[in-house]
Coordinates of N, CA and C in Angstrom, one line a residue:
K147 N 161.0 47.2 80.0 CA 159.9 47.1 78.9 C 158.9 46.0 79.1
K148 N 159.4 45.0 79.6 CA 158.4 43.9 79.9 C 157.6 44.3 81.0
L149 N 158.0 44.9 82.1 CA 157.2 45.3 83.2 C 156.1 46.3 82.6
Y150 N 156.6 47.2 81.8 CA 155.6 48.2 81.3 C 154.5 47.6 80.6
F151 N 154.6 46.6 79.7 CA 153.6 46.0 79.0 C 152.8 45.2 79.9
K152 N 153.4 44.5 80.9 CA 152.8 43.7 81.8 C 151.7 44.5 82.6
K153 N 152.3 45.7 83.0 CA 151.3 46.6 83.8 C 150.2 47.1 82.9
L154 N 150.4 47.4 81.6 CA 149.3 47.8 80.8 C 148.3 46.7 80.7
V155 N 148.6 45.5 80.5 CA 147.7 44.3 80.3 C 147.1 44.0 81.6
S156 N 147.7 44.1 82.7 CA 147.2 43.5 84.1 C 146.5 44.6 84.9
N157 N 146.4 45.9 84.3 CA 145.7 46.9 85.0 C 144.2 46.6 85.4
K158 N 143.9 46.6 86.5 CA 142.5 46.2 86.9 C 141.4 47.0 86.4
D159 N 141.7 48.3 86.1 CA 140.8 49.3 85.5 C 140.8 49.3 84.0
S160 N 141.6 48.5 83.4 CA 141.7 48.5 82.0 C 140.5 47.8 81.3
N161 N 140.2 48.0 80.1 CA 139.1 47.5 79.4 C 139.6 46.9 78.2
I162 N 138.8 46.3 77.3 CA 139.2 45.6 76.1 C 140.0 46.6 75.1
S163 N 139.6 47.9 75.2 CA 140.1 48.8 74.2 C 141.6 49.2 74.5
S164 N 141.8 49.3 75.9 CA 143.2 49.6 76.4 C 144.0 48.4 76.2
L165 N 143.4 47.1 76.3 CA 144.3 45.8 76.0 C 144.8 45.8 74.6
W166 N 143.8 46.2 73.7 CA 144.2 46.1 72.3 C 145.3 47.3 71.9
R167 N 145.0 48.4 72.7 CA 146.0 49.5 72.5 C 147.6 49.1 73.0
A168 N 147.5 48.3 74.1 CA 148.8 47.7 74.5 C 149.4 46.6 73.6
V169 N 148.5 45.9 73.0 CA 149.0 44.8 72.0 C 149.4 45.6 70.8
N170 N 148.7 46.6 70.2 CA 149.2 47.3 69.1 C 150.5 48.1 69.3
E171 N 150.5 48.5 70.5 CA 152.0 49.2 70.8 C 153.1 48.3 70.8
F172 N 152.8 47.2 71.5 CA 153.8 46.2 71.6 C 154.3 45.6 70.2
T173 N 153.3 45.4 69.3 CA 153.7 44.9 67.9 C 153.9 45.9 67.0
N174 N 154.1 47.2 67.5 CA 154.4 48.3 66.5 C 153.4 48.5 65.4
K175 N 152.1 48.1 65.7 CA 151.0 48.3 64.6 C 150.5 49.7 64.8
S176 N 150.7 50.4 63.7 CA 150.3 51.9 63.7 C 148.8 51.9 63.2
R177 N 148.3 53.0 63.5 CA 146.8 53.2 62.9 C 146.9 53.4 61.4
K178 N 146.1 52.8 60.7 CA 146.2 52.7 59.3 C 145.5 54.1 58.8
P179 N 146.2 54.7 57.8 CA 145.8 56.0 57.3 C 144.4 55.7 56.6
S180 N 143.6 56.9 56.6 CA 142.3 57.0 56.1 C 142.3 56.7 54.6
P181 N 141.4 55.7 54.2 CA 141.5 55.3 52.8 C 140.8 56.3 51.8
F182 N 140.3 57.4 52.4 CA 139.7 58.5 51.6 C 140.9 59.2 50.8
T183 N 140.7 59.5 49.7 CA 141.5 60.3 48.8 C 141.2 61.7 48.9
Q184 N 142.1 62.6 48.4 CA 141.9 64.0 48.5 C 140.6 64.4 47.8
N185 N 140.4 63.6 46.6 CA 139.3 64.0 45.6 C 138.2 62.9 45.9
V186 N 137.4 63.1 46.9 CA 136.3 62.1 47.1 C 135.1 62.5 46.1
P187 N 134.7 61.3 45.5 CA 133.8 61.5 44.4 C 132.3 61.7 44.9
F188 N 132.1 62.1 46.1 CA 130.8 62.3 46.5 C 130.7 63.3 47.6
T189 N 129.6 63.8 47.9 CA 129.4 64.9 48.9 C 128.7 64.3 50.1
A190 N 128.5 65.1 51.2 CA 127.9 64.7 52.4 C 126.3 64.3 52.1
D191 N 125.8 65.1 51.2 CA 124.4 64.9 50.9 C 124.3 63.5 50.1
D192 N 125.3 63.2 49.3 CA 125.2 61.9 48.6 C 125.3 60.8 49.6
M193 N 126.2 60.8 50.7 CA 126.3 59.9 51.7 C 125.0 59.9 52.5
N194 N 124.4 60.9 52.8 CA 123.2 61.0 53.6 C 122.1 60.3 52.8
N195 N 121.8 60.6 51.6 CA 120.9 60.0 50.7 C 121.0 58.5 50.5
H196 N 122.3 58.0 50.3 CA 122.7 56.6 50.4 C 122.3 55.8 51.6
F197 N 122.6 56.4 52.7 CA 122.2 55.8 54.0 C 120.7 55.6 54.2
L198 N 120.0 56.7 53.8 CA 118.5 56.7 53.9 C 117.8 55.7 53.0
S199 N 118.5 55.5 51.9 CA 117.9 54.6 50.9 C 118.2 53.1 51.1
L200 N 119.1 52.9 52.0 CA 119.5 51.4 52.3 C 118.3 50.6 52.8
T201 N 117.3 51.2 53.5 CA 116.3 50.5 54.2 C 115.4 49.9 53.1
D202 N 115.2 50.6 51.9 CA 114.3 50.3 50.8 C 114.7 48.9 50.4
S203 N 116.0 48.6 50.4 CA 116.3 47.2 49.7 C 116.2 46.1 50.7
I204 N 116.0 46.4 52.0 CA 115.8 45.2 53.0 C 114.4 45.0 53.7
I205 N 113.6 46.2 53.5 CA 112.3 46.2 54.2 C 111.3 45.7 53.0
N206 N 110.7 44.5 53.2 CA 109.6 44.0 52.2 C 108.3 44.5 52.4
S207 N 107.4 44.3 51.6 CA 106.1 45.1 51.5 C 105.3 44.8 52.8
K208 N 105.5 43.6 53.4 CA 104.8 43.2 54.7 C 105.2 44.1 55.7
L209 N 106.6 44.2 55.9 CA 107.0 45.0 57.0 C 106.9 46.6 56.7
N210 N 106.8 47.0 55.5 CA 106.5 48.4 55.3 C 105.1 48.8 55.4
S211 N 104.2 47.8 55.5 CA 102.8 48.2 55.8 C 102.4 48.3 57.2
V212 N 103.3 47.9 58.0 CA 103.0 47.9 59.5 C 102.9 49.4 60.0
N213 N 101.9 49.5 60.8 CA 101.7 50.8 61.4 C 102.0 50.8 62.8
D214 N 101.6 51.8 63.7 CA 102.1 52.0 65.0 C 101.3 51.1 65.9
T215 N 100.3 50.5 65.4 CA 99.5 49.5 66.3 C 100.2 48.2 66.5
Y216 N 100.5 47.9 67.7 CA 101.2 46.6 67.9 C 100.2 45.7 68.8
I217 N 100.0 44.5 68.2 CA 99.2 43.4 68.8 C 100.2 42.5 69.7
I218 N 100.0 42.3 71.0 CA 100.8 41.6 71.8 C 100.4 40.1 71.4
P219 N 101.4 39.3 71.0 CA 101.0 37.8 70.9 C 100.5 37.1 72.1
D220 N 99.7 36.1 72.0 CA 99.1 35.5 73.0 C 100.1 34.8 73.8
Y221 N 101.1 34.1 73.3 CA 102.1 33.5 74.1 C 103.0 34.4 74.9
L222 N 103.0 35.6 74.4 CA 103.9 36.7 75.3 C 102.9 37.1 76.4
N223 N 101.7 37.2 76.2 CA 100.8 37.6 77.2 C 100.7 36.6 78.4
E224 N 100.7 35.4 78.0 CA 100.6 34.3 79.0 C 101.9 34.3 79.8
F225 N 103.0 34.4 79.1 CA 104.3 34.4 79.7 C 104.4 35.5 80.8
C226 N 104.0 36.7 80.4 CA 104.1 37.8 81.3 C 103.2 37.7 82.5
R227 N 102.0 37.1 82.2 CA 101.0 37.0 83.2 C 101.5 35.9 84.4
A228 N 102.2 34.9 83.8 CA 102.7 33.9 84.8 C 103.9 34.5 85.7
K229 N 104.5 35.5 85.2 CA 105.7 35.9 85.8 C 105.3 37.1 86.8
L230 N 104.3 38.1 86.4 CA 104.1 39.2 87.0 C 102.9 39.3 87.9
N231 N 103.1 40.1 89.0 CA 102.1 40.3 89.8 C 101.1 41.5 89.2
H232 N 99.9 41.3 89.2 CA 99.0 42.1 88.4 C 99.0 43.6 89.1
S233 N 99.4 43.7 90.3 CA 99.4 44.9 91.0 C 100.7 45.6 90.8
E234 N 101.7 45.0 90.2 CA 103.0 45.5 89.9 C 103.2 46.0 88.5
S235 N 103.6 47.2 88.5 CA 103.9 47.7 86.9 C 105.3 48.4 87.0
F236 N 105.8 48.6 85.8 CA 107.2 49.1 85.7 C 107.1 50.7 85.7
V237 N 107.8 51.2 86.6 CA 107.8 52.7 86.9 C 109.2 53.2 86.9
I238 N 109.5 54.2 86.2 CA 110.8 54.9 86.1 C 110.8 56.0 87.2
P239 N 111.6 55.9 88.2 CA 111.6 56.8 89.3 C 112.3 58.1 89.0
R240 N 111.9 59.1 89.7 CA 112.4 60.4 89.3 C 113.9 60.5 89.9
L241 N 114.6 61.4 89.2 CA 116.1 61.4 89.6 C 116.2 62.6 90.6
T242 N 117.2 62.4 91.5 CA 117.8 63.4 92.5 C 119.0 64.1 91.9
V243 N 119.3 65.1 92.4 CA 120.4 65.9 91.9 C 121.8 65.1 92.1
S244 N 121.8 64.4 93.0 CA 123.0 63.5 93.3 C 123.3 62.4 92.4
E245 N 121.9 61.8 92.1 CA 121.9 60.7 91.0 C 122.4 61.2 89.6
V246 N 121.9 62.4 89.2 CA 122.3 63.0 88.0 C 123.9 63.2 88.0
W247 N 124.3 63.6 89.2 CA 125.9 63.9 89.2 C 126.6 62.6 89.0
T248 N 126.1 61.5 89.7 CA 126.8 60.4 89.5 C 126.7 59.7 88.1
L249 N 125.6 59.9 87.4 CA 125.3 59.3 86.0 C 126.2 60.1 85.1
V250 N 126.3 61.6 85.3 CA 127.2 62.3 84.3 C 128.7 62.0 84.5
M251 N 129.1 62.0 85.8 CA 130.5 61.7 86.2 C 130.8 60.4 85.6
G252 N 129.8 59.4 85.5 CA 130.2 58.1 85.0 C 130.4 58.0 83.6
L253 N 130.1 59.0 82.7 CA 130.2 59.0 81.4 C 131.7 58.9 80.9
N254 N 131.9 58.2 79.7 CA 133.2 57.9 79.3 C 133.9 59.3 78.9
N255 N 135.0 59.4 79.2 CA 135.9 60.6 78.8 C 136.2 60.8 77.4
K256 N 135.1 60.9 76.5 CA 135.5 61.0 75.2 C 135.4 62.4 74.7
R257 N 136.3 62.9 73.8 CA 136.3 64.2 73.4 C 135.4 64.4 72.0
T258 N 134.9 63.2 71.6 CA 134.1 63.3 70.3 C 132.9 64.2 70.4
M259 N 132.7 65.2 69.6 CA 131.7 66.1 69.7 C 130.3 65.5 69.1
D260 N 129.2 65.8 69.7 CA 127.9 65.4 69.3 C 127.5 66.5 68.2
I261 N 126.2 66.3 67.7 CA 125.7 67.3 66.8 C 125.5 68.7 67.3
Y262 N 125.5 68.9 68.6 CA 125.5 70.3 69.2 C 126.8 70.8 69.6
N263 N 128.0 70.0 69.1 CA 129.4 70.4 69.5 C 129.5 70.4 71.1
I264 N 129.0 69.3 71.7 CA 129.2 69.1 73.1 C 129.7 67.7 73.4
N265 N 130.6 67.6 74.4 CA 131.0 66.2 74.7 C 131.0 66.0 76.1
S266 N 131.3 64.8 76.7 CA 131.3 64.6 78.0 C 132.2 65.4 78.8
Y267 N 133.4 65.9 78.3 CA 134.4 66.7 78.9 C 133.8 68.0 79.3
I268 N 133.0 68.6 78.2 CA 132.4 69.9 78.5 C 131.3 69.8 79.5
I269 N 130.5 68.8 79.4 CA 129.5 68.5 80.4 C 129.9 68.5 81.8
K270 N 131.1 67.7 82.0 CA 131.5 67.5 83.4 C 132.2 68.9 83.9
L271 N 132.8 69.7 83.0 CA 133.4 70.9 83.5 C 132.2 71.9 84.0
S272 N 131.2 71.8 83.2 CA 130.0 72.7 83.4 C 129.0 72.2 84.5
L273 N 129.1 71.0 84.9 CA 128.1 70.3 85.8 C 127.6 71.1 87.0
P274 N 128.6 71.6 87.8 CA 128.2 72.4 88.9 C 127.1 73.5 88.7
Y275 N 127.2 74.1 87.5 CA 126.4 75.2 87.2 C 125.0 74.8 86.4
I276 N 124.9 73.6 86.0 CA 123.8 73.2 85.2 C 123.1 71.9 85.9
I277 N 123.6 71.4 86.9 CA 123.2 70.2 87.6 C 121.6 70.2 87.9
V278 N 121.2 71.5 88.5 CA 119.8 71.6 88.9 C 118.9 71.6 87.7
A279 N 119.3 72.5 86.8 CA 118.5 72.6 85.5 C 118.4 71.2 84.8
L280 N 119.5 70.5 84.7 CA 119.6 69.1 84.2 C 118.6 68.1 84.7
T281 N 118.6 68.1 86.1 CA 117.8 67.2 86.9 C 116.2 67.6 86.6
Y282 N 116.0 68.9 86.6 CA 114.4 69.2 86.3 C 114.1 68.8 84.9
L283 N 115.1 68.9 83.8 CA 114.8 68.5 82.6 C 114.5 67.0 82.4
Y284 N 115.5 66.2 83.2 CA 115.3 64.8 83.1 C 113.9 64.3 83.8
N285 N 113.7 64.9 84.9 CA 112.3 64.5 85.6 C 111.2 64.9 84.8
L286 N 111.4 66.1 84.0 CA 110.1 66.5 83.3 C 109.9 65.4 82.1
C287 N 111.0 64.9 81.6 CA 110.9 63.7 80.5 C 110.3 62.4 81.2
I288 N 110.6 62.2 82.5 CA 110.0 61.1 83.1 C 108.5 61.3 83.4
D289 N 108.2 62.4 84.0 CA 106.8 62.8 84.2 C 105.8 62.7 83.1
H290 N 106.3 63.2 81.9 CA 105.5 63.2 80.7 C 105.7 62.0 79.8
N291 N 106.6 61.1 80.1 CA 106.8 59.9 79.2 C 107.2 60.3 77.9
I292 N 108.1 61.3 77.8 CA 108.7 61.8 76.6 C 110.2 61.8 76.5
F293 N 110.7 61.3 75.4 CA 112.2 61.3 75.2 C 112.3 62.4 74.1
P294 N 112.8 63.5 74.4 CA 112.8 64.7 73.5 C 113.5 64.4 72.1
E295 N 112.8 65.0 71.0 CA 113.4 64.8 69.8 C 114.8 65.2 69.7
S296 N 115.3 66.3 70.4 CA 116.5 66.8 70.3 C 117.5 65.8 70.8
F297 N 117.1 64.9 71.6 CA 118.0 63.7 72.2 C 118.2 62.7 71.1
K298 N 117.4 62.7 70.0 CA 117.5 61.6 69.1 C 118.2 61.9 67.8
L299 N 118.7 63.2 67.7 CA 119.3 63.6 66.6 C 120.8 63.3 66.6
A300 N 121.4 62.5 65.7 CA 122.7 62.0 65.8 C 123.6 62.6 64.6
K301 N 124.9 62.8 65.0 CA 125.8 63.1 64.0 C 126.3 61.8 63.4
V302 N 126.1 61.5 62.1 CA 126.6 60.3 61.5 C 127.9 60.5 60.9
V303 N 128.9 59.6 61.3 CA 130.2 59.6 60.7 C 130.4 58.4 59.9
P304 N 130.7 58.6 58.6 CA 131.0 57.4 57.7 C 132.4 56.8 57.8
L305 N 132.4 55.6 58.2 CA 133.8 54.9 58.4 C 133.8 53.9 57.2
P306 N 135.0 53.9 56.5 CA 135.2 52.8 55.5 C 135.4 51.5 56.1
K307 N 134.6 50.5 55.5 CA 134.7 49.1 55.9 C 135.9 48.4 55.1
T308 N 136.3 48.9 54.0 CA 137.4 48.3 53.2 C 138.4 49.4 52.9
K309 N 139.5 49.0 52.2 CA 140.5 50.0 51.8 C 140.0 51.0 50.8
N310 N 138.9 50.6 50.0 CA 138.3 51.4 49.0 C 137.2 52.2 49.7
G311 N 137.8 53.3 50.3 CA 136.7 54.2 50.9 C 135.9 55.3 49.9
N312 N 136.3 55.1 48.7 CA 135.5 56.0 47.7 C 134.3 55.5 47.0
N313 N 133.8 54.3 47.7 CA 132.6 53.6 47.2 C 131.5 53.8 48.3
L314 N 130.4 54.3 48.0 CA 129.3 54.5 49.1 C 129.1 53.3 49.7
D315 N 129.0 52.2 49.0 CA 128.5 50.8 49.5 C 129.7 50.3 50.6
N316 N 130.9 50.9 50.6 CA 131.9 50.5 51.5 C 132.0 51.3 52.8
L317 N 130.9 52.2 53.0 CA 130.8 53.1 54.1 C 129.9 52.6 55.2
R318 N 130.4 52.6 56.4 CA 129.6 52.2 57.6 C 129.1 53.4 58.4
P319 N 127.9 53.7 58.6 CA 127.5 54.9 59.2 C 127.6 54.6 60.8
I320 N 128.4 55.5 61.4 CA 128.3 55.4 62.9 C 127.7 56.7 63.6
S321 N 126.7 56.4 64.3 CA 125.8 57.5 64.9 C 126.5 58.0 66.2
V322 N 126.7 59.3 66.3 CA 127.1 59.9 67.5 C 126.0 60.6 68.2
L323 N 125.4 60.1 69.2 CA 124.2 60.6 69.9 C 124.5 61.7 70.8
P324 N 123.5 62.5 71.1 CA 123.8 63.8 72.0 C 124.3 63.2 73.3
I325 N 125.2 63.9 73.9 CA 125.9 63.4 75.2 C 124.7 63.6 76.3
L326 N 123.8 64.6 76.2 CA 122.9 64.9 77.2 C 121.9 63.8 77.3
S327 N 121.7 63.0 76.2 CA 120.8 61.9 76.3 C 121.4 60.7 77.1
K328 N 122.6 60.6 77.3 CA 123.2 59.4 77.9 C 122.8 59.2 79.3
P329 N 122.9 60.2 80.1 CA 122.5 60.0 81.7 C 121.1 59.5 82.0
I330 N 120.0 60.1 81.2 CA 118.7 59.6 81.4 C 118.5 58.2 80.6
E331 N 119.2 58.0 79.6 CA 119.2 56.6 79.0 C 119.8 55.6 79.9
R332 N 120.8 55.9 80.6 CA 121.4 55.0 81.6 C 120.5 54.8 82.7
H333 N 119.9 55.8 83.1 CA 119.0 55.7 84.3 C 117.7 54.8 83.9
I334 N 117.2 55.0 82.9 CA 116.0 54.0 82.3 C 116.6 52.7 82.1
H335 N 117.9 52.5 81.6 CA 118.5 51.1 81.5 C 118.6 50.4 82.7
I336 N 119.1 51.1 83.8 CA 119.3 50.5 85.1 C 118.0 49.9 85.7
H337 N 117.0 50.7 85.7 CA 115.7 50.3 86.3 C 115.0 49.4 85.5
L338 N 115.0 49.4 84.1 CA 114.3 48.5 83.2 C 115.0 47.1 83.4
T339 N 116.3 47.1 83.5 CA 117.0 45.8 83.6 C 116.6 45.2 85.0
K340 N 116.7 46.0 86.0 CA 116.3 45.5 87.4 C 115.0 44.9 87.3
Y341 N 114.1 45.6 86.7 CA 112.6 45.0 86.6 C 112.6 43.7 85.9
L342 N 113.3 43.7 84.8 CA 113.3 42.4 83.9 C 113.8 41.2 84.7
E343 N 114.9 41.5 85.4 CA 115.7 40.4 86.0 C 115.0 40.0 87.3
S344 N 114.4 40.9 88.0 CA 113.8 40.6 89.3 C 112.6 39.8 89.1
N345 N 111.9 40.0 87.9 CA 110.7 39.3 87.5 C 110.9 38.0 86.6
S346 N 112.2 37.7 86.5 CA 112.6 36.6 85.6 C 112.0 36.7 84.1
L347 N 112.0 37.9 83.5 CA 111.5 38.0 82.3 C 112.5 37.8 81.2
L348 N 113.7 37.6 81.5 CA 114.8 37.4 80.5 C 115.2 35.9 80.6
H349 N 115.4 35.4 79.2 CA 115.8 34.0 79.2 C 117.1 33.8 79.9
P350 N 117.2 32.7 80.6 CA 118.4 32.4 81.5 C 119.7 32.4 80.7
Y351 N 119.6 32.0 79.5 CA 120.7 31.9 78.7 C 121.1 33.1 77.7
Q352 N 120.3 34.2 77.9 CA 120.6 35.3 77.2 C 122.0 35.9 77.6
S353 N 122.9 36.1 76.8 CA 124.2 36.7 77.2 C 124.5 38.2 76.7
G354 N 123.7 38.5 75.8 CA 123.9 39.9 75.3 C 123.4 41.0 76.1
F355 N 124.2 42.0 76.3 CA 123.7 43.2 77.0 C 123.2 43.0 78.4
R356 N 124.0 42.1 79.1 CA 123.6 41.8 80.5 C 124.8 41.8 81.4
N357 N 124.7 42.3 82.6 CA 125.7 42.4 83.5 C 126.2 40.9 83.9
K358 N 127.6 40.7 83.9 CA 128.0 39.5 84.3 C 127.9 38.5 83.2
H359 N 127.5 38.8 82.0 CA 127.4 38.0 80.8 C 128.1 38.5 79.6
S360 N 128.6 37.7 78.8 CA 129.5 38.0 77.7 C 129.5 37.0 76.6
C361 N 130.4 37.1 75.5 CA 130.5 36.1 74.6 C 131.1 34.8 75.3
Q362 N 131.9 35.0 76.3 CA 132.5 33.8 77.0 C 131.4 33.0 77.6
T363 N 130.3 33.6 78.3 CA 129.3 32.8 78.8 C 128.5 32.1 77.8
A364 N 128.2 32.8 76.8 CA 127.5 32.2 75.6 C 128.2 31.0 75.0
L365 N 129.6 31.2 74.9 CA 130.3 30.1 74.3 C 130.5 28.9 75.2
T366 N 130.6 29.3 76.6 CA 130.7 28.2 77.6 C 129.4 27.3 77.5
R367 N 128.2 28.1 77.5 CA 127.0 27.3 77.3 C 126.9 26.3 76.1
L368 N 127.4 26.9 74.8 CA 127.4 26.2 73.7 C 128.2 24.9 73.8
V369 N 129.4 25.3 74.2 CA 130.4 24.1 74.2 C 130.0 23.0 75.2
D370 N 129.6 23.3 76.4 CA 129.0 22.4 77.3 C 127.8 21.6 76.7
T371 N 126.9 22.3 75.9 CA 125.9 21.6 75.2 C 126.3 20.5 74.2
W372 N 127.4 21.0 73.6 CA 128.0 20.1 72.4 C 128.6 18.9 73.1
L373 N 129.4 19.2 74.1 CA 130.1 18.0 74.8 C 129.1 17.0 75.4
H374 N 128.1 17.6 76.0 CA 127.0 16.8 76.6 C 126.5 15.8 75.5
A375 N 126.2 16.4 74.3 CA 125.7 15.7 73.2 C 126.6 14.5 72.6
I376 N 127.8 15.0 72.5 CA 128.8 14.1 72.1 C 128.9 12.9 73.0
N377 N 129.0 13.2 74.3 CA 129.1 12.1 75.3 C 127.9 11.2 75.3
N378 N 126.7 11.7 74.9 CA 125.6 10.8 74.7 C 125.5 10.2 73.2
Q379 N 126.6 10.3 72.5 CA 126.7 9.8 71.1 C 125.7 10.3 70.2
N380 N 125.4 11.6 70.5 CA 124.4 12.4 69.4 C 125.2 13.1 68.5
I381 N 124.6 13.6 67.3 CA 125.2 14.3 66.3 C 125.0 15.7 66.7
V382 N 126.1 16.5 66.6 CA 126.0 17.9 66.9 C 126.2 18.7 65.6
G383 N 125.0 19.7 65.4 CA 125.2 20.6 64.3 C 124.9 22.0 64.8
A384 N 125.4 22.9 64.0 CA 125.3 24.3 64.3 C 124.8 25.2 63.1
V385 N 124.0 26.1 63.3 CA 123.4 26.8 62.3 C 123.8 28.3 62.6
F386 N 124.5 29.1 61.9 CA 125.0 30.5 62.0 C 124.2 31.4 61.2
L387 N 123.5 32.4 61.9 CA 122.8 33.3 61.2 C 123.4 34.6 61.3

C-alpha cells in the first residue's frame, strides 16, 4: 500500500490534480455530494439572468461609458519603442497539418461536452478525417484576423461555492469553451508569448501564466525581498488586494 501511494505521488507525469487525487484517496476523503436539493427554487433562465446582471453592480459609470476606442498611454508607447525594432511586428504564422495534429493531440483528455456536445475525445477520434478541413479553417481565421463567434460561445455550469447551493449568490459560473477553439488559441498563445519574451516586454518578476514560473517563484521573490529588508533593519509591510 505504501509503495502504491508513493508511486502515485512520485510519478513524473503527474500534475497537481493527480497529486490531490492520491491524497484524497489515501485519506479516504470522498467527493462531497451536490448541495443542490431535488426542488431547486430557480430555473436555468434565472441563473442566466443572475450571472448577466452581476456586472451592473461592479461596473461604475466611468467604466460603463468606455467605447471601443483605446488610447495607448504615453508611458506604454515609450516602453515599447525602447524595446522593439520599428521594422519588427507581431505576426501569427499559418498552421501546417502536422502542427494542427500536434496541437489537437496535446489537448487534455477530458470528456466534458462543450455547447456543441463535442469533447477532446471525439475530436481526437475523428482527427484523421477532419485534419485538412480544420487546418484550412484555422488558417482562414489567421488570414482574416478573425476569431469566430462560434468559438466564443460557452456552456456555463453553475457550481455551488458553499453548502447552500439553493441561493443564486452562492453559485460560481464555470465556462466550458468550445473544444475546437483550443488548438488555435494555443497556437496564438505560443507565438505571442515567444514575441513578448524575446523582446523583454514582460516584467522580469511576473510569475503568473508564464513557463517555468509559478506561485513558488513569486513567493521566493517576496520572501527574499522581506529578508533583505529585515537584514537592513527596515520595516516590512504587505498589502493584499
